[in-house]
Every structure is written in structure tokens, then in C-alpha cells.
Coordinates of C-alpha atoms in Angstrom, one line a residue:
M1 CA 1.9 9.3 -4.5
Y2 CA -1.9 8.8 -3.2
E3 CA -5.5 8.9 -5.1
R4 CA -7.3 12.2 -5.2
H5 CA -10.6 12.6 -4.5
R6 CA -12.3 12.4 -7.7
G7 CA -16.1 13.9 -7.2
F8 CA -15.7 16.7 -9.3
S9 CA -14.1 17.0 -12.9
D10 CA -10.4 18.3 -12.5
R11 CA -11.8 21.8 -14.5
S12 CA -14.6 22.1 -12.5
K13 CA -12.1 22.2 -9.4
F14 CA -10.2 24.7 -10.9
L15 CA -13.1 27.0 -11.7
F16 CA -14.0 26.6 -8.3
F17 CA -10.7 27.9 -7.0
L18 CA -10.4 30.5 -9.4
V19 CA -13.2 32.4 -8.3
L20 CA -12.6 31.5 -4.8
T21 CA -9.2 33.1 -4.8
G22 CA -9.4 35.9 -8.3
I23 CA -12.6 37.1 -6.7
V24 CA -14.1 36.1 -3.8
L25 CA -10.5 36.3 -1.5
P26 CA -10.0 39.8 -2.7
F27 CA -13.3 41.3 -1.9
G28 CA -13.0 39.3 1.3
F29 CA -9.9 41.1 2.3
I30 CA -11.0 44.3 1.7
D31 CA -14.3 44.5 3.0
A32 CA -13.0 42.2 6.5
G33 CA -9.8 45.7 7.2
G34 CA -7.4 45.2 4.9
S35 CA -4.2 44.3 6.2
N36 CA -5.5 44.1 9.5
S37 CA -7.8 41.1 8.5
F38 CA -6.8 37.2 9.3
T39 CA -7.0 37.2 5.7
I40 CA -3.5 35.8 5.3
A41 CA -4.5 32.7 6.9
Y42 CA -7.1 31.9 4.7
V43 CA -4.5 32.2 2.1
F44 CA -2.5 29.3 4.2
F45 CA -6.0 27.5 4.3
L46 CA -6.0 28.0 0.6
L47 CA -2.9 26.6 -0.3
I48 CA -2.7 23.9 1.8
V49 CA -6.4 22.6 -0.1
A50 CA -5.3 23.5 -3.5
S51 CA -2.0 21.7 -3.6
Y52 CA -3.9 18.8 -2.7
I53 CA -6.9 18.6 -4.4
L54 CA -5.4 19.8 -7.9
D55 CA -2.7 18.5 -9.5
G56 CA -0.4 19.6 -12.6
W57 CA -0.7 22.7 -14.5
Y58 CA -4.2 23.0 -12.7
R59 CA -2.7 23.5 -9.5
N60 CA 0.4 25.7 -10.2
T61 CA -2.1 28.2 -12.1
I62 CA -4.3 28.8 -8.7
I63 CA -1.1 29.1 -6.7
A64 CA 0.3 31.5 -9.1
V65 CA -3.4 33.4 -8.5
I66 CA -3.3 33.4 -5.2
I67 CA -0.2 34.7 -4.9
L68 CA -1.0 37.7 -7.3
A69 CA -4.3 38.1 -5.9
F70 CA -2.5 38.6 -2.2
I71 CA 0.1 41.1 -3.8
G72 CA -2.6 43.1 -5.1
V73 CA -4.7 43.6 -2.5
H74 CA -1.8 44.5 -0.5
T75 CA -1.1 46.7 -2.9
Y76 CA -4.5 48.5 -3.0
A77 CA -4.9 49.0 0.5
H78 CA -1.3 50.3 0.8
Y79 CA -2.4 53.3 -1.9
F80 CA -5.9 53.8 -1.3
P81 CA -6.5 53.3 2.6
E82 CA -8.7 55.4 2.5
R83 CA -11.1 53.0 0.6
I84 CA -10.5 50.0 3.4
P85 CA -13.0 50.1 6.2
I86 CA -11.7 50.3 9.6
L87 CA -13.0 47.5 12.1
D88 CA -14.0 48.9 15.6
P89 CA -11.9 47.1 18.2
G90 CA -15.3 44.8 19.4
S91 CA -16.0 44.0 15.8
F92 CA -12.4 43.1 15.4
F93 CA -12.0 41.1 18.6
V94 CA -14.9 39.3 17.8
D95 CA -13.5 38.3 14.2
Q96 CA -10.4 37.0 15.9
L97 CA -12.9 34.4 18.5
I98 CA -14.4 33.9 15.1
Q99 CA -12.4 33.7 12.7
I100 CA -8.6 32.0 14.3
P101 CA -10.0 29.2 15.5
I102 CA -12.4 28.5 12.0
V103 CA -9.3 28.3 9.7
L104 CA -7.0 26.5 12.5
F105 CA -9.9 23.8 12.7
L106 CA -10.2 23.4 8.9
S107 CA -6.4 23.3 8.5
F108 CA -6.6 20.6 10.7
L109 CA -8.6 18.7 9.1
V110 CA -7.6 19.1 5.7
V111 CA -3.8 18.2 7.0
R112 CA -5.2 14.9 8.7
Y113 CA -6.9 13.9 5.7
F114 CA -4.1 14.3 3.5
A115 CA -1.4 12.4 6.5
D116 CA -4.2 9.4 6.5
A117 CA -4.3 9.0 2.6
Y118 CA -0.4 9.0 3.0
Y119 CA -0.1 6.3 5.5
Q120 CA -2.5 4.4 3.6
T121 CA -0.8 4.6 0.4
N122 CA 2.2 3.7 2.3
R123 CA 1.0 0.8 3.4
R124 CA -0.8 -0.4 0.7
L125 CA 2.8 0.3 -1.4
M126 CA 4.7 -1.5 2.0
Q127 CA 2.1 -4.5 1.6
L128 CA 2.6 -4.6 -2.8
A129 CA 6.6 -4.7 -1.8
H130 CA 6.7 -7.3 0.3
F131 CA 3.9 -9.9 0.3
D132 CA 1.8 -11.6 -2.8
E133 CA -1.0 -10.1 -4.0
L134 CA -2.9 -12.7 -4.6
T135 CA -2.1 -14.9 -1.4
G136 CA -1.1 -12.6 1.5
L137 CA 2.3 -14.7 1.9
L138 CA 6.2 -13.0 2.0
N139 CA 6.6 -12.4 -1.9
R140 CA 9.9 -14.0 -3.3
R141 CA 12.1 -11.0 -2.7
N142 CA 11.1 -10.2 0.9
F143 CA 11.5 -14.2 1.2
N144 CA 15.0 -14.1 -0.4
E145 CA 15.9 -11.1 1.7
I146 CA 14.8 -13.4 4.5
L147 CA 16.5 -16.7 3.6
Q148 CA 19.9 -14.3 3.4
Q149 CA 19.9 -12.6 6.7
Q150 CA 19.3 -16.0 7.7
F151 CA 22.2 -17.2 6.8
E152 CA 24.0 -14.3 7.8
S153 CA 23.0 -14.4 11.2
G154 CA 24.5 -17.9 11.5
N155 CA 21.5 -19.5 12.4
H156 CA 21.1 -23.1 10.3
N157 CA 18.4 -24.8 12.8
G158 CA 15.9 -24.8 9.9
H159 CA 14.6 -27.0 7.1
L160 CA 14.0 -25.2 3.8
I161 CA 10.8 -26.6 2.3
M162 CA 9.9 -26.2 -1.5
L163 CA 6.6 -27.1 -2.5
D164 CA 4.8 -27.2 -6.3
V165 CA 1.7 -27.2 -7.4
D166 CA 1.5 -30.6 -10.3
N167 CA -0.7 -30.2 -13.1
F168 CA -1.5 -26.8 -12.3
K169 CA -2.0 -25.8 -16.0
M170 CA -4.9 -28.3 -16.4
I171 CA -6.8 -26.1 -14.0
N172 CA -6.2 -22.9 -15.8
D173 CA -7.3 -24.6 -19.2
K174 CA -10.3 -26.4 -17.8
E175 CA -11.8 -24.0 -15.5
G176 CA -9.9 -20.5 -16.5
H177 CA -7.4 -18.3 -14.5
L178 CA -9.7 -17.2 -12.3
A179 CA -10.1 -20.7 -10.8
G180 CA -6.6 -21.2 -10.8
D181 CA -6.1 -18.5 -8.8
D182 CA -9.2 -19.7 -6.1
G183 CA -6.4 -22.7 -5.9
L184 CA -3.9 -20.9 -4.9
K185 CA -5.3 -19.2 -2.3
R186 CA -6.4 -22.1 -0.8
L187 CA -2.8 -23.5 -0.9
G188 CA -1.6 -20.9 0.7
A189 CA -4.7 -20.3 3.1
I190 CA -3.4 -24.1 4.6
L191 CA -0.2 -23.6 4.4
R192 CA -0.8 -20.2 6.7
R193 CA -3.3 -22.8 9.0
Y194 CA -0.7 -25.9 9.3
F195 CA 3.0 -23.4 9.5
D196 CA 2.1 -20.0 10.4
N197 CA 2.9 -19.9 13.9
G198 CA 5.5 -16.6 14.3
K199 CA 8.7 -18.4 13.5
N200 CA 7.9 -20.5 10.4
M201 CA 8.6 -17.9 6.9
I202 CA 5.6 -18.8 4.4
S203 CA 6.3 -17.4 0.9
R204 CA 4.9 -17.7 -2.6
W205 CA 8.1 -18.2 -4.0
G206 CA 6.2 -17.6 -8.0
G207 CA 3.6 -19.0 -9.9
D208 CA 2.2 -22.3 -8.6
E209 CA 5.6 -22.6 -6.0
F210 CA 5.5 -21.9 -2.8
I211 CA 8.8 -22.2 -0.1
I212 CA 8.8 -22.1 4.1
I213 CA 11.3 -22.1 6.2
Y214 CA 10.4 -24.6 9.0
F215 CA 11.9 -24.7 12.0
G216 CA 10.1 -27.2 14.1
E217 CA 11.2 -30.9 14.4
S218 CA 12.4 -32.2 11.4
G219 CA 10.8 -35.7 11.9
H220 CA 7.2 -34.3 12.4
V221 CA 7.0 -31.9 9.0
E222 CA 6.7 -34.6 6.7
T223 CA 3.3 -35.7 8.2
V224 CA 2.1 -32.4 8.5
L225 CA 2.8 -31.7 4.8
E226 CA 0.7 -35.1 4.3
Q227 CA -1.8 -33.9 5.3
V228 CA -1.6 -30.0 3.5
K229 CA -1.4 -32.6 0.4
A230 CA -4.2 -34.2 1.3
E231 CA -6.4 -31.4 2.1
F232 CA -5.4 -29.7 -0.8
K233 CA -6.2 -32.6 -3.4
D234 CA -9.2 -33.2 -1.8
Y235 CA -10.0 -29.2 -2.6
V236 CA -9.3 -30.1 -6.2
K237 CA -10.1 -33.4 -6.7
N238 CA -13.4 -31.9 -8.5
I239 CA -12.3 -29.8 -10.5
E240 CA -9.2 -31.6 -11.9
P241 CA -8.1 -34.7 -10.1
K242 CA -5.0 -35.3 -11.6
V243 CA -3.7 -31.9 -9.9
D244 CA -1.3 -32.8 -6.6
L245 CA 1.0 -31.7 -4.9
S246 CA 5.4 -31.9 -4.6
F247 CA 7.8 -30.8 -2.0
G248 CA 11.3 -31.0 -1.3
I249 CA 12.7 -30.7 2.2
A250 CA 16.2 -29.7 2.9
P251 CA 18.1 -28.6 6.4
L252 CA 19.7 -25.1 6.3
Q253 CA 22.9 -27.1 8.2
G254 CA 25.7 -28.0 6.3
C255 CA 24.4 -25.1 3.6
Q256 CA 26.9 -22.1 2.5
T257 CA 24.5 -19.9 0.6
P258 CA 20.8 -19.3 0.3
N259 CA 21.3 -20.7 -3.7
D260 CA 22.9 -24.0 -1.7
V261 CA 19.6 -25.2 0.4
L262 CA 17.5 -24.0 -2.5
A263 CA 18.9 -25.9 -5.3
K264 CA 19.1 -29.3 -2.7
A265 CA 15.3 -28.9 -1.9
D266 CA 14.5 -28.4 -5.4
E267 CA 16.6 -31.5 -6.0
V268 CA 14.5 -33.1 -3.6
M269 CA 11.0 -32.0 -5.0
Y270 CA 11.8 -32.5 -8.5
E271 CA 13.0 -36.4 -7.7
K272 CA 10.0 -36.8 -6.4
K273 CA 8.4 -35.8 -9.0
R274 CA 10.1 -38.3 -11.8
E275 CA 8.9 -41.3 -8.9
K276 CA 5.3 -40.0 -9.5
K277 CA 6.3 -40.0 -13.3
N278 CA 7.7 -43.6 -13.4
S279 CA 4.9 -45.3 -10.9

């Protein structure tokens, strides 16, 4: 679920905890006054740390050792009370003032570290679930959900724009896939600069296809798209001059489902592709 600390090997960490729980903890319990000590606080602290740092068989073994050690020392203290030192009230009071705050603070640090790691992992998973890793734009699944919600809300005022990079494969074949990735990232950044106004939805729909739900004026959008096209072509002209952009625009108004508007935008886009080939 989250990335564990890998500074030491699992075996080294296991041996460290084994010595700590199997030797240090029992002797510390006896030396500190047995059941009258604050060993139970350290037991809980070790349980927290071991559960976070160790994994699988190592973790289960250490938890079992902690439990068995705790049972063992309490049994020892019960049957051999004369062997357990008795602390005077003054020393016991000092132990309370020092040890309890230390254990509480250490426990807080461990729990906070775990909570931060858990939060960062969840944030990363949410990012991967909703956004395209390469461009940072909405991914296809997230965009489709938003488009579906748009139709369910009854708001059909926008337009759907579908864009496709013509001859994109030439970049991959000529310069390699890293150059292709850079091209897609550049196009994503250009689209974000022109269309990301807090209302429009921009997505890398798959491969070299991008798609936008546009809520601005329909008469203005083609001019903006031509600017996007010119800027992208200026970027790729030194890599592969045959690379171009094709786009199709379809109004949400008059469409009953997301598939309807997607089909219309796709049809317009491929009609433009055919016109390019025939010209």
C-alpha cells in the first residue's frame, strides 16, 4: 500500500527487533520494577513500529515474540516477586515524568510518519486513477465520467473537440519514443495554456488523441485551435515536418448520449484528414 523504508535489509531489521523484543525488553521490564514499570507503553510503541517497518513473516514473528515476552516476564514477576526490584516513590515519580512523555512523543512521530506516507500514497493513486501520467491531463476514464455527468445534468451548452496528431508514428520511428513522449507533453501543455480556464475539460484520450469539452464561444474556438496547431507544428517542424494536427468540433446540443457527440466530432475530424490527403 505504501513504500516502506529500505535503508536496511529486511533481515537486519528483523534481527534488530528480535534482540530488542526478546532480550532488551524482558530485562528492562525486570530492572524497571516489573509490573509497576512503564514497560507496557514501550510494548505498544514497539508494536506500532514493527507493524510499520516489517512485513510478512518477519512482522508476524516479531509480534508473536513481543506477546510471548510480555506473557513471560509477567509470569516471572508473579511467581518470583522477590527478584523484582522495588523502586522508591521518588524514582517512580521521576520515571513517570520522563518515560511517559518520551513514549508518547515517539509514538506520535511514528503515527504521523505513517499517516503522511498513507496520505502521499493515496494522493498518488488518485492522481494515477484520474490523470494521464505523461501529460497530467484528465485520463480517458475520468473524462468519460465527466462527459456522462454533463449529459445527465442536462447541460448541453458546450462543444466537444477531438484532436489527433497526424503522422505521429513518424516521430517515434525517426527520433524514438522519448521524442514522441516529449511531443505529446508539449501538445498537452499548449492545450492547457489555451483552454484551461477552470471550465473546459482537457483530456489525453489515448495515444495521440486529445479531447476537450469546451464551454466558450463556438465562433472563436476554431481560431484558437488554429493557433494551437501552428504552435505545435512550429515545435515539431525540425523533428518531422509532415506531422500535423486534425480536429473535429461537435455541439453537445442535439446529442442524446456521449457516444453521439463523440461520433460526430470523430466524423468531422476524419473528414478533415481525408481532405488533407486529397489536397
